[in-house]
Short mmCIF file of C-alpha atoms in Angstrom, two decimals:
data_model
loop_
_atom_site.label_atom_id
_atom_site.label_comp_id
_atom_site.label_asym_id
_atom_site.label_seq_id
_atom_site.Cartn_x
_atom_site.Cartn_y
_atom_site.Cartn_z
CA UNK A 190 10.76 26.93 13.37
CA UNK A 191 14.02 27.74 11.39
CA UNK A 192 14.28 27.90 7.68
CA UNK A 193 17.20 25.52 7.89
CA UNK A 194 14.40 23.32 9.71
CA UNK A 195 11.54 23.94 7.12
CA UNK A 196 14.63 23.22 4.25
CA UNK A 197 15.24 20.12 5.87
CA UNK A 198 11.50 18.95 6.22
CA UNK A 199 10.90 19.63 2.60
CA UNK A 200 14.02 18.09 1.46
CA UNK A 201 12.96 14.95 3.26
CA UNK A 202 9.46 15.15 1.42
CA UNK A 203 10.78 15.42 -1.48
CA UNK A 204 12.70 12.43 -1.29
CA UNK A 205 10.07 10.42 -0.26
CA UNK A 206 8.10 12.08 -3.58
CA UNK A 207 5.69 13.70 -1.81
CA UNK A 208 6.59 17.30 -2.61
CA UNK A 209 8.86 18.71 -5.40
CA UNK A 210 10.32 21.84 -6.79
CA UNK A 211 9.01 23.43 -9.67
CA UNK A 212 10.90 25.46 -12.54
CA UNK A 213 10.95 28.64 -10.19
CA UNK A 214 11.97 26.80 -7.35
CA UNK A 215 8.96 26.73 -5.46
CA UNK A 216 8.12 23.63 -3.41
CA UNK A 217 4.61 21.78 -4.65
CA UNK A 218 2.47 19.05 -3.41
CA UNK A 219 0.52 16.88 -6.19
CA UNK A 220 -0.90 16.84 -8.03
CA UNK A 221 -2.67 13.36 -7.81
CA UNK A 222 -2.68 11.86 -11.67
CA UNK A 223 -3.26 8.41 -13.02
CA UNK A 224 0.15 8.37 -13.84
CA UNK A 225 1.79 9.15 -10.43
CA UNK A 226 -0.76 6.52 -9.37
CA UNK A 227 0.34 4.27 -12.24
CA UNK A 228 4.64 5.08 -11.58
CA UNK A 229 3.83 4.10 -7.80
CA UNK A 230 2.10 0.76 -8.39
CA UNK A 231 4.83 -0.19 -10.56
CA UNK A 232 7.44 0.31 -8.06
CA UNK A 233 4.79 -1.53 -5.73
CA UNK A 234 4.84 -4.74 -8.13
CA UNK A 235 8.56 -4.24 -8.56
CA UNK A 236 9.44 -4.64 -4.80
CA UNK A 237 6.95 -5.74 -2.66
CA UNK A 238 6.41 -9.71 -4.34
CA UNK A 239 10.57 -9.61 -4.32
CA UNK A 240 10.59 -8.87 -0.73
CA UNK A 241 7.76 -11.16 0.18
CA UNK A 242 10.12 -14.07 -1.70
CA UNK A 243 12.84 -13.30 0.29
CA UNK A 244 11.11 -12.62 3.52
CA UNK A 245 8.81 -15.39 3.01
CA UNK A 246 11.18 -17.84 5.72
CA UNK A 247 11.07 -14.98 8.17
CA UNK A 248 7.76 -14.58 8.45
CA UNK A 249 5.83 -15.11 11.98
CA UNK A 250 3.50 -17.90 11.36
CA UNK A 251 1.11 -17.13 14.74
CA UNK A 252 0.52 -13.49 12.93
CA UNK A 253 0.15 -14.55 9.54
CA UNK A 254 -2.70 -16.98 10.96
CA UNK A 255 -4.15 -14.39 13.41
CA UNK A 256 -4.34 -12.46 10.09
CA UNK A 257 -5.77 -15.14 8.03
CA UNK A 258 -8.82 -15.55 10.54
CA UNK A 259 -9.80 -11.98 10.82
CA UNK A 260 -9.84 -11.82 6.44
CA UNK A 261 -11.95 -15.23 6.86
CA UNK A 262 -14.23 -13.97 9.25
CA UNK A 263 -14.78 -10.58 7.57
CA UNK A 264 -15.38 -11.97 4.33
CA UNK A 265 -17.98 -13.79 6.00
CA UNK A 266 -19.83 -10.13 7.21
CA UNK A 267 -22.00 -7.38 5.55
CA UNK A 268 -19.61 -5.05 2.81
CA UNK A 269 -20.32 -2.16 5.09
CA UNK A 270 -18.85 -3.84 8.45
CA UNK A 271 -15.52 -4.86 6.62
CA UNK A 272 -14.79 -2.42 4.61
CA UNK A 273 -14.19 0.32 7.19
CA UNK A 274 -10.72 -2.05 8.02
CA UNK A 275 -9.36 -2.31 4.96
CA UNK A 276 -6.14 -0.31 5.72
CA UNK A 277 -5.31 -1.43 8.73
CA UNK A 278 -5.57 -5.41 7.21
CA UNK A 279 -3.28 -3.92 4.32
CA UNK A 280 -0.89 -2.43 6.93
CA UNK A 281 -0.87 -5.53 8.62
CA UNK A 282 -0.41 -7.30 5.34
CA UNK A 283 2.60 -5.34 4.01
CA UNK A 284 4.11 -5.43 7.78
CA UNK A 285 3.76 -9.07 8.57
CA UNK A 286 4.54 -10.24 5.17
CA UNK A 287 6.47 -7.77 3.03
CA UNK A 288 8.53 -6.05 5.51
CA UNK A 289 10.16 -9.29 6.74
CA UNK A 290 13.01 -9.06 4.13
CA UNK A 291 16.41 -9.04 5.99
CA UNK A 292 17.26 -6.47 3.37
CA UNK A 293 16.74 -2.60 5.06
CA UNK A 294 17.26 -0.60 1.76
CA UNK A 295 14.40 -2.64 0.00
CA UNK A 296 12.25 -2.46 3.38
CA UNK A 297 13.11 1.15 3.23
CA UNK A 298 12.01 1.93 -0.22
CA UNK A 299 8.76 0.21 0.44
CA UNK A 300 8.14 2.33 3.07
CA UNK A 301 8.63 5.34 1.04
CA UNK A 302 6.62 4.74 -1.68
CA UNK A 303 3.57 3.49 0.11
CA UNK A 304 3.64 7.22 1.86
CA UNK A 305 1.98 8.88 -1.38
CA UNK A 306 0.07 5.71 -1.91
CA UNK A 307 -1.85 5.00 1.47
CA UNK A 308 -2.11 9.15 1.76
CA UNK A 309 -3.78 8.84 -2.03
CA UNK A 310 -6.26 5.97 -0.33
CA UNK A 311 -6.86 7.84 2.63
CA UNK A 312 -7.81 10.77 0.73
CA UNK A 313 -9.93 9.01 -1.70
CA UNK A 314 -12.16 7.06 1.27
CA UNK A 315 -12.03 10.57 3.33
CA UNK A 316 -14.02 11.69 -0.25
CA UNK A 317 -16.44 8.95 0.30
CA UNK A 318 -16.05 6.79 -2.14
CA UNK A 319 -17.15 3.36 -1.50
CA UNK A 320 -14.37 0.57 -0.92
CA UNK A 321 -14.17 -3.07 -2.72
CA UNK A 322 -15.39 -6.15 -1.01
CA UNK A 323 -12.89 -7.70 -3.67
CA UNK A 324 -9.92 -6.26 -1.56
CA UNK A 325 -10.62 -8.56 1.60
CA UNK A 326 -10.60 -11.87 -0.76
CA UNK A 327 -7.67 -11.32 -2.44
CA UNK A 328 -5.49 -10.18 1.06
CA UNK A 329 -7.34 -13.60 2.03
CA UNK A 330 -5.70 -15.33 -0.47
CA UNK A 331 -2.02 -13.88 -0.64
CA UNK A 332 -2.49 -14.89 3.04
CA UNK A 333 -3.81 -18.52 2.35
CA UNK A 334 -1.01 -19.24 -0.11
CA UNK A 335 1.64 -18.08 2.40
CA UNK A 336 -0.22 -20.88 5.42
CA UNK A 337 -0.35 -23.49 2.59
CA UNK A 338 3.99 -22.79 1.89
CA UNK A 339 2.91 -22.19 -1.66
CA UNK A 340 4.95 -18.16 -1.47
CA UNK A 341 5.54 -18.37 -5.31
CA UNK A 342 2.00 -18.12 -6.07
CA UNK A 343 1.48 -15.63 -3.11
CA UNK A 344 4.03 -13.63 -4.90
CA UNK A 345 1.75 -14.05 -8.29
CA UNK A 346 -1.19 -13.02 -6.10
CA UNK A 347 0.36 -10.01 -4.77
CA UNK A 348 1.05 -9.27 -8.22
CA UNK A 349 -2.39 -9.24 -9.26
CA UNK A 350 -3.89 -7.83 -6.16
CA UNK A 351 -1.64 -5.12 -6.92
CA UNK A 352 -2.94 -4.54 -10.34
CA UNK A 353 -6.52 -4.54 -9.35
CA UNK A 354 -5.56 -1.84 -6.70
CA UNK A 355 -4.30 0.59 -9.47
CA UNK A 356 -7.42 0.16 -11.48
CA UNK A 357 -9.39 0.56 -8.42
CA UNK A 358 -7.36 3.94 -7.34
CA UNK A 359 -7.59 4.94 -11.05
CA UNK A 360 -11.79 4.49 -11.55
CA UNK A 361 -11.74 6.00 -7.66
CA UNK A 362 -9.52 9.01 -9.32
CA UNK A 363 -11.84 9.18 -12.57
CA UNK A 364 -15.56 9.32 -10.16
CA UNK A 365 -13.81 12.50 -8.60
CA UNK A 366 -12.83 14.54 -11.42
CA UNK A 367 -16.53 13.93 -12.59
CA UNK A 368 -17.76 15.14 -9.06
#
């Protein structure tokens, strides 16, 4: 391809945060710190319970119980059998409840800072770290709020999911740069 091509790839990275330039003008990717971990989790906590407020009308009700079933019934299983799912329930979290928002820029921003996050995740299962059972009951209950029409304290509880998360990612981060 082009350079003009390869400019305009990076340039769209870098927006997104997932590359940057350095002093010299090079173009970098990473690295992975706490505190990148730490800046994207805040924007998470920022915008995601906001958009599941105003979403929250919009929401598909034969999804949101489709997904409430599969999080009961997987709680239910061995760790092992559930945990292998645990982004695709998250995707299907953030797109059936988060993503509803009538408002693009704040669906758009979402999107782009969950790129960095879910490629952090990805990474750190790839790695073989084990996953949290922990994770399934509180997407269960974020759900379960949302059924019951109580999306004020599914906001809360997407608040604190969200905060367990980081720590999670963090610990996750801290087992690897001991390895």
């Amino acid at each position: 391809v082009s350079r003009t091509v390869v400019r305009d790839v990076l340039s769209r990275l870098q927006e997104r945060g997932l590359v940057r330039k350095n002093q010299s003008s090079h173009w970098m990717a990473g690295p992975l710190t706490a505190q990148t971990i730490k800046d994207h989790f805040a924007l998470r906590r920022m915008l995601e319970p906001s958009s599941l407020l105003a979403g929250a009308p919009l929401i598909d009700r034969d999804r949101l119980t489709k997904l409430f079933s599969q999080l009961v019934t997987l709680e239910e299983l061995d760790t092992t059998d559930h945990l292998k799912n645990i982004e695709e329930l998250q995707t299907r979290l953030i797109e059936t409840c988060i993503l509803t928002t009538e408002n693009e820029q704040l669906r758009e921003l979402i999107r782009n800072n969950l790129l960095p996050v879910g490629a952090s995740e990805r990474l750190l299962r790839k790695l073989g770290l084990p996953g949290d059972p922990t994770v399934i009951t509180e997407l269960r209950l974020i759900v379960e709020l949302l059924i019951r029409g109580a999306v004020t304290a599914a906001a809360a509880m997407l608040e604190t999911h969200l905060d367990a998360a980081m720590k999670r990612m963090i610990a996750q981060m801290k087992i690897v740069a001991i390895i």
